[in-house]
PDB file of C-alpha atoms in Angstrom:
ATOM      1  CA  UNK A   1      25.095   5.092 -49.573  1.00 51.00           C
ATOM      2  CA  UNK A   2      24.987   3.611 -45.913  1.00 50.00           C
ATOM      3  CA  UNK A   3      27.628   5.506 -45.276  1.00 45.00           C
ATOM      4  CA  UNK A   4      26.749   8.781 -46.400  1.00 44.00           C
ATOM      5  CA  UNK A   5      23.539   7.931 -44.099  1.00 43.00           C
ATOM      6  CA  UNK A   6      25.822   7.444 -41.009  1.00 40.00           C
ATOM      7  CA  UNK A   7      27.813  10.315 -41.797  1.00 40.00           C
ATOM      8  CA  UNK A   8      24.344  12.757 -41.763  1.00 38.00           C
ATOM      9  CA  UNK A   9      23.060  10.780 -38.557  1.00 39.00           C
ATOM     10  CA  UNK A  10      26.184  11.653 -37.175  1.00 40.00           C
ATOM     11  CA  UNK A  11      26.563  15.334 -37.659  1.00 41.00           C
ATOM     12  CA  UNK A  12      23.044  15.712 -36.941  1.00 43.00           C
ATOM     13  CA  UNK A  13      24.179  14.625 -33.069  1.00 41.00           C
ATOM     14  CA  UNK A  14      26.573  16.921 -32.763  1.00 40.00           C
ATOM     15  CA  UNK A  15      25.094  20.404 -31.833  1.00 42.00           C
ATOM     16  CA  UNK A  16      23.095  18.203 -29.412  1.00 40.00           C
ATOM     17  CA  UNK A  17      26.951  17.200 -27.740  1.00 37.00           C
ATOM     18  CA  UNK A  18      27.534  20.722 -27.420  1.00 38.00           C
ATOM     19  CA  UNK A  19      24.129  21.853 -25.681  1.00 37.00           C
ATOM     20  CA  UNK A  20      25.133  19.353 -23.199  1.00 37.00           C
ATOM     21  CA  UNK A  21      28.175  20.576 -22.333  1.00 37.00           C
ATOM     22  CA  UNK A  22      27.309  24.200 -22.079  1.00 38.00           C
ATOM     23  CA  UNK A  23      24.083  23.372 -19.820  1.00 37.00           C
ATOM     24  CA  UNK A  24      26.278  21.046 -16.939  1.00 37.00           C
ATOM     25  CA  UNK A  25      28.985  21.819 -15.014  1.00 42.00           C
ATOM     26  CA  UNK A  26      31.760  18.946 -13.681  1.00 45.00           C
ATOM     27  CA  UNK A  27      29.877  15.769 -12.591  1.00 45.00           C
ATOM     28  CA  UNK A  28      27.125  16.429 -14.484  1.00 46.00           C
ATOM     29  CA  UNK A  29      25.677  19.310 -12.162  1.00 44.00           C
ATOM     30  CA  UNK A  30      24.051  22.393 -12.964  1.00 44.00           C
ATOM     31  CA  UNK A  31      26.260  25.475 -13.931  1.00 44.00           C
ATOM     32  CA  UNK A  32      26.387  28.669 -11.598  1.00 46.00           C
ATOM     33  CA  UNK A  33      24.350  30.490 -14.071  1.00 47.00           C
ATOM     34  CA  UNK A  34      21.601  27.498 -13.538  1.00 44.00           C
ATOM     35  CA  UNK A  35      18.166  27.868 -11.792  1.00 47.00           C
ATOM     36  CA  UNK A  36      17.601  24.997 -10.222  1.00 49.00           C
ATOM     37  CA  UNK A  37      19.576  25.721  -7.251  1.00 53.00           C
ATOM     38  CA  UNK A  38      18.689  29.344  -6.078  1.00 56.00           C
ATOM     39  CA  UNK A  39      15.135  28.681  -6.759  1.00 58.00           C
ATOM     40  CA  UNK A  40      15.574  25.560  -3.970  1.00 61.00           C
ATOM     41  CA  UNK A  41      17.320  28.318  -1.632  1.00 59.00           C
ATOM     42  CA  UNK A  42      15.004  30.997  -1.493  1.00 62.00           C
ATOM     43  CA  UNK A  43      11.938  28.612  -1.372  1.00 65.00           C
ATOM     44  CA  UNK A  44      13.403  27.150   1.533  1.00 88.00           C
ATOM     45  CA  UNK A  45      14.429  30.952   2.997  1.00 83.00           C
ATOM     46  CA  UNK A  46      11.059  31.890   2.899  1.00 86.00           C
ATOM     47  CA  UNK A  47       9.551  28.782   4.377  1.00 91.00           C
ATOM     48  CA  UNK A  48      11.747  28.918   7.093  1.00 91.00           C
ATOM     49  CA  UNK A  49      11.387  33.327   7.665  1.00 91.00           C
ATOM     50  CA  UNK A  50       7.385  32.178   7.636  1.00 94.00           C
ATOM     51  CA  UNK A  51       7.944  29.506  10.116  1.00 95.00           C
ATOM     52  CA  UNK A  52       9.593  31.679  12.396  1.00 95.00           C
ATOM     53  CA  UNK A  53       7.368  34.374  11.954  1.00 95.00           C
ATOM     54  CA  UNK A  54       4.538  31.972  12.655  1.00 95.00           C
ATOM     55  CA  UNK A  55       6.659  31.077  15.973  1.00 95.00           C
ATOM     56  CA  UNK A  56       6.968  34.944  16.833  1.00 95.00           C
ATOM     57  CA  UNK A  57       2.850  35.961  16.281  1.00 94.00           C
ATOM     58  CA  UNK A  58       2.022  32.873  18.000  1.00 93.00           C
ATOM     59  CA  UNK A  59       3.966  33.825  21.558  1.00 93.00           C
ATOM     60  CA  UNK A  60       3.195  37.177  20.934  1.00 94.00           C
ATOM     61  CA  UNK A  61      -0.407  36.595  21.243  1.00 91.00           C
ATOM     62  CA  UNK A  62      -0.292  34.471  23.952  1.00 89.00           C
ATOM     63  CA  UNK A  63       0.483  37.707  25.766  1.00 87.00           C
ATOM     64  CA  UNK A  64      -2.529  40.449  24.920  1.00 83.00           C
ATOM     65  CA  UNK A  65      -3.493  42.298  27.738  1.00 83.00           C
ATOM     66  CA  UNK A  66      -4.143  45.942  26.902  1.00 76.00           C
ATOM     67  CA  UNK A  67      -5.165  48.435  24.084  1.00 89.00           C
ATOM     68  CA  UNK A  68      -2.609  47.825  21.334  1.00 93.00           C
ATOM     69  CA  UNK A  69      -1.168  50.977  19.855  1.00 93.00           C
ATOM     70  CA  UNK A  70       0.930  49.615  17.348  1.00 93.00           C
ATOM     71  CA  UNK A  71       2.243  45.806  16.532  1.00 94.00           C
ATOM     72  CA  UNK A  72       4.241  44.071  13.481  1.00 95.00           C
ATOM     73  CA  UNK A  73       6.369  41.430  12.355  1.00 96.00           C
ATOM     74  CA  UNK A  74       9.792  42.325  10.978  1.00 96.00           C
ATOM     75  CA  UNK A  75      13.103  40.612   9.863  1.00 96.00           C
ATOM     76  CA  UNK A  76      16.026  40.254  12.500  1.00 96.00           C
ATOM     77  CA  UNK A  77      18.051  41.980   9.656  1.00 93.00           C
ATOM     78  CA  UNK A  78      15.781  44.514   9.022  1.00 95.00           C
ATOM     79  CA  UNK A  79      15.335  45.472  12.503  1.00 93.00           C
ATOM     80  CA  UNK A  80      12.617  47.984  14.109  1.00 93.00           C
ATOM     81  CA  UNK A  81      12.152  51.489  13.934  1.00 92.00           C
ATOM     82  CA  UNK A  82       9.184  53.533  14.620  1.00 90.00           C
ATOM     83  CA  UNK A  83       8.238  56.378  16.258  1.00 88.00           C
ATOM     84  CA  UNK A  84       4.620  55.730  16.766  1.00 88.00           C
ATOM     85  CA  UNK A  85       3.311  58.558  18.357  1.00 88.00           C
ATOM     86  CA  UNK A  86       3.040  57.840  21.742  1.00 88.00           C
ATOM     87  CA  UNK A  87       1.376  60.234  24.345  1.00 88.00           C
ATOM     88  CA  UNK A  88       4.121  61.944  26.650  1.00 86.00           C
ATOM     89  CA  UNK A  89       3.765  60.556  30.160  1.00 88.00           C
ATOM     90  CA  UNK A  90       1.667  57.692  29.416  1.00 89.00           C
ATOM     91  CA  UNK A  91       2.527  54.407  30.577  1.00 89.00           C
ATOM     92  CA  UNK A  92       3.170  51.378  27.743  1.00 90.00           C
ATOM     93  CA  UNK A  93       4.130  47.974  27.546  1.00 91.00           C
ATOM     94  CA  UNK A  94       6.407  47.060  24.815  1.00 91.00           C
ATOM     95  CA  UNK A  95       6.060  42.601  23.964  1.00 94.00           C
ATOM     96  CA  UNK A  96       8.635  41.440  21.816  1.00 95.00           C
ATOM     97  CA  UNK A  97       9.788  38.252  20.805  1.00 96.00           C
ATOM     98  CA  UNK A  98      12.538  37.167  19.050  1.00 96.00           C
ATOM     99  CA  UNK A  99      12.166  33.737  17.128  1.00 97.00           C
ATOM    100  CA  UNK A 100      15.644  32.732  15.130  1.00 96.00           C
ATOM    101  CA  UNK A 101      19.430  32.480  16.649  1.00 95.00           C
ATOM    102  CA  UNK A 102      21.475  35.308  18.068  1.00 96.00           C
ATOM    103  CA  UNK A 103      21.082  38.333  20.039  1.00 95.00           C
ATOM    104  CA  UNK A 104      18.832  41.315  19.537  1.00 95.00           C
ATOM    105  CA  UNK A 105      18.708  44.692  21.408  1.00 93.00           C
ATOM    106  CA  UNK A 106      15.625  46.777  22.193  1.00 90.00           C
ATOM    107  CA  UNK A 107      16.884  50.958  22.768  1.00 87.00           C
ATOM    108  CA  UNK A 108      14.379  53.124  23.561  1.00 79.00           C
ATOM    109  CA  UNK A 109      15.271  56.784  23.131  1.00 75.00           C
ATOM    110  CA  UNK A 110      13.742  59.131  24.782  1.00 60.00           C
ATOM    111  CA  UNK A 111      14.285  62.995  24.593  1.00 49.00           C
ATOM    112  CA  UNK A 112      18.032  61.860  23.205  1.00 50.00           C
ATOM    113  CA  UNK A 113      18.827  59.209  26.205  1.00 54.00           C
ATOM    114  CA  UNK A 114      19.352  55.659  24.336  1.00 57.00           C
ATOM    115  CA  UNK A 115      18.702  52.742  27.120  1.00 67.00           C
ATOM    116  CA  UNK A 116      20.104  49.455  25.646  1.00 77.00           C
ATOM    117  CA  UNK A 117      17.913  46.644  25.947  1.00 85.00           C
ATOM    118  CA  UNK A 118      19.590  43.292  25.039  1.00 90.00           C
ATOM    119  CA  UNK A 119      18.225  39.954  24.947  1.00 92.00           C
ATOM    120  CA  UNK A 120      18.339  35.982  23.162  1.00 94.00           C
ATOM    121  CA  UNK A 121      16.928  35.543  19.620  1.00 94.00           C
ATOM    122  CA  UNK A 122      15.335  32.048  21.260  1.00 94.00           C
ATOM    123  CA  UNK A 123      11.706  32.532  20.995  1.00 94.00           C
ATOM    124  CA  UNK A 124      10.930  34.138  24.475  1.00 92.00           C
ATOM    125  CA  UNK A 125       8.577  36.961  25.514  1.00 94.00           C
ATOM    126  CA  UNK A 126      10.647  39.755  26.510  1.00 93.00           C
ATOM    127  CA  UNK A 127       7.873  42.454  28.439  1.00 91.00           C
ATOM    128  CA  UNK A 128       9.680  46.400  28.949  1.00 88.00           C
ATOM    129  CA  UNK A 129       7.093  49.469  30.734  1.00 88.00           C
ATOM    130  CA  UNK A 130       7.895  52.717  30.099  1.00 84.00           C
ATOM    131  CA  UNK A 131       6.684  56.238  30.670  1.00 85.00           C
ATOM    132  CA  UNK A 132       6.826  57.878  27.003  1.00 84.00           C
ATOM    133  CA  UNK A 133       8.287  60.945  27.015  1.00 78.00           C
ATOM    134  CA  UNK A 134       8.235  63.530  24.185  1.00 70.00           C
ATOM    135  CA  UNK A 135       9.337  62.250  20.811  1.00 65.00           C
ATOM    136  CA  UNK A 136       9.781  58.238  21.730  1.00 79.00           C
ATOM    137  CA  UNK A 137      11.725  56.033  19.231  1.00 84.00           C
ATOM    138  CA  UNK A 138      11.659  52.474  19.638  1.00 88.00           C
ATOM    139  CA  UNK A 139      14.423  50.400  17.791  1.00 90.00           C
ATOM    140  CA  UNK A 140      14.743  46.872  17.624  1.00 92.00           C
ATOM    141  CA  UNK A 141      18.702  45.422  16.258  1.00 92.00           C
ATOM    142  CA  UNK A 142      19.916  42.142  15.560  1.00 93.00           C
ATOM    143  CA  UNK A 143      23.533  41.725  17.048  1.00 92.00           C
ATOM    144  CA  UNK A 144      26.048  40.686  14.304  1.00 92.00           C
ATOM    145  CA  UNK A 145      24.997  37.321  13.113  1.00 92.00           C
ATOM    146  CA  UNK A 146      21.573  37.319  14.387  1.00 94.00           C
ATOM    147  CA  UNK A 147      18.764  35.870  11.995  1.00 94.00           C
ATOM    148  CA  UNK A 148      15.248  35.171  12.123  1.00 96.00           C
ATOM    149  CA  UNK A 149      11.891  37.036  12.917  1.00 97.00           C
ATOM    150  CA  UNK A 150      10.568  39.438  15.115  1.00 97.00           C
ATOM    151  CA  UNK A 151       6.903  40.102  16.012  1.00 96.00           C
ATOM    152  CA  UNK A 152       5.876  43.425  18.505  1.00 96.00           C
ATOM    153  CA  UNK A 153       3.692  45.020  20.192  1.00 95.00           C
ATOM    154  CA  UNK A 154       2.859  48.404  22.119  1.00 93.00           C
ATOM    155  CA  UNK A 155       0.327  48.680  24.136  1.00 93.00           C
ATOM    156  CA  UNK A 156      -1.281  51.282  26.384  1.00 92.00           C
ATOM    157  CA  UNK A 157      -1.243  50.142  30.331  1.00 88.00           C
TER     158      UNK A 157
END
């Protein structure tokens, strides 16, 4: 009888065994299918895009002078592009600042002429003036490589 007992007690371990060794990886770890690692990542992603966006506004507004036509806050990777309807032959202050690592380029293209614009991803207040001209785009790149955040601002002179 005691060792029928052992024999049940035994069995009864053994899809437990198995659950184990689908659910860990070598050393013990967590599998690549597990969630305990991504979730880690992109908490820590986010925390550190907020951080530098925090960095960005802050500088940013350290600089408000005039009437602000349009601002934001945008990922290095996901770059600026507006067109925001700016009055032909008025004069405008773009404010940018780049908080992160790499390179970024402002272009401004006016009536089809691109001007290139580049400058340090470091967290310092980059001022341009221009004259709009009809049908003004304003793009903001990150250079290859380049992360972080990116707060603007336009406004009139």
């Amino acid at each position: 009888m005691a060792t029928t007992r052992f024999r049940i007690a035994a069995l009864g371990l053994l899809p437990m065994s198995f659950l184990a060794a689908c659910t860990s990886g070598p050393g013990g770890g967590p599998v690549h299918g597990s969630s305990a690692s991504p979730s880690r990542t992109t908490t820590t992603a986010a925390q550190q895009e907020e951080k530098l966006g925090a960095e960005a506004r802050s500088a940013l507004q350290a600089t408000a002078t005039g009437s602000t036509v349009a601002s934001g806050l945008e990922r290095v990777s996901d770059g600026l592009h507006t067109d925001p309807g700016l009055s032909a032959g008025t004069a405008y202050r773009l404010t940018v600042v780049c908080a992160g690592t790499g390179t970024v380029a402002i272009e401004f293209a006016p009536a089809g002429a691109a001007v290139r614009k580049p400058f340090s991803c470091d967290g310092t207040t980059v001022l341009e003036r221009f004259t709009a001209k009809q049908a003004q785009h304003v793009d903001i790149n990150g250079g290859r490589g380049a992360t972080g955040m990116i707060a603007w601002r336009i406004e009139r002179v």
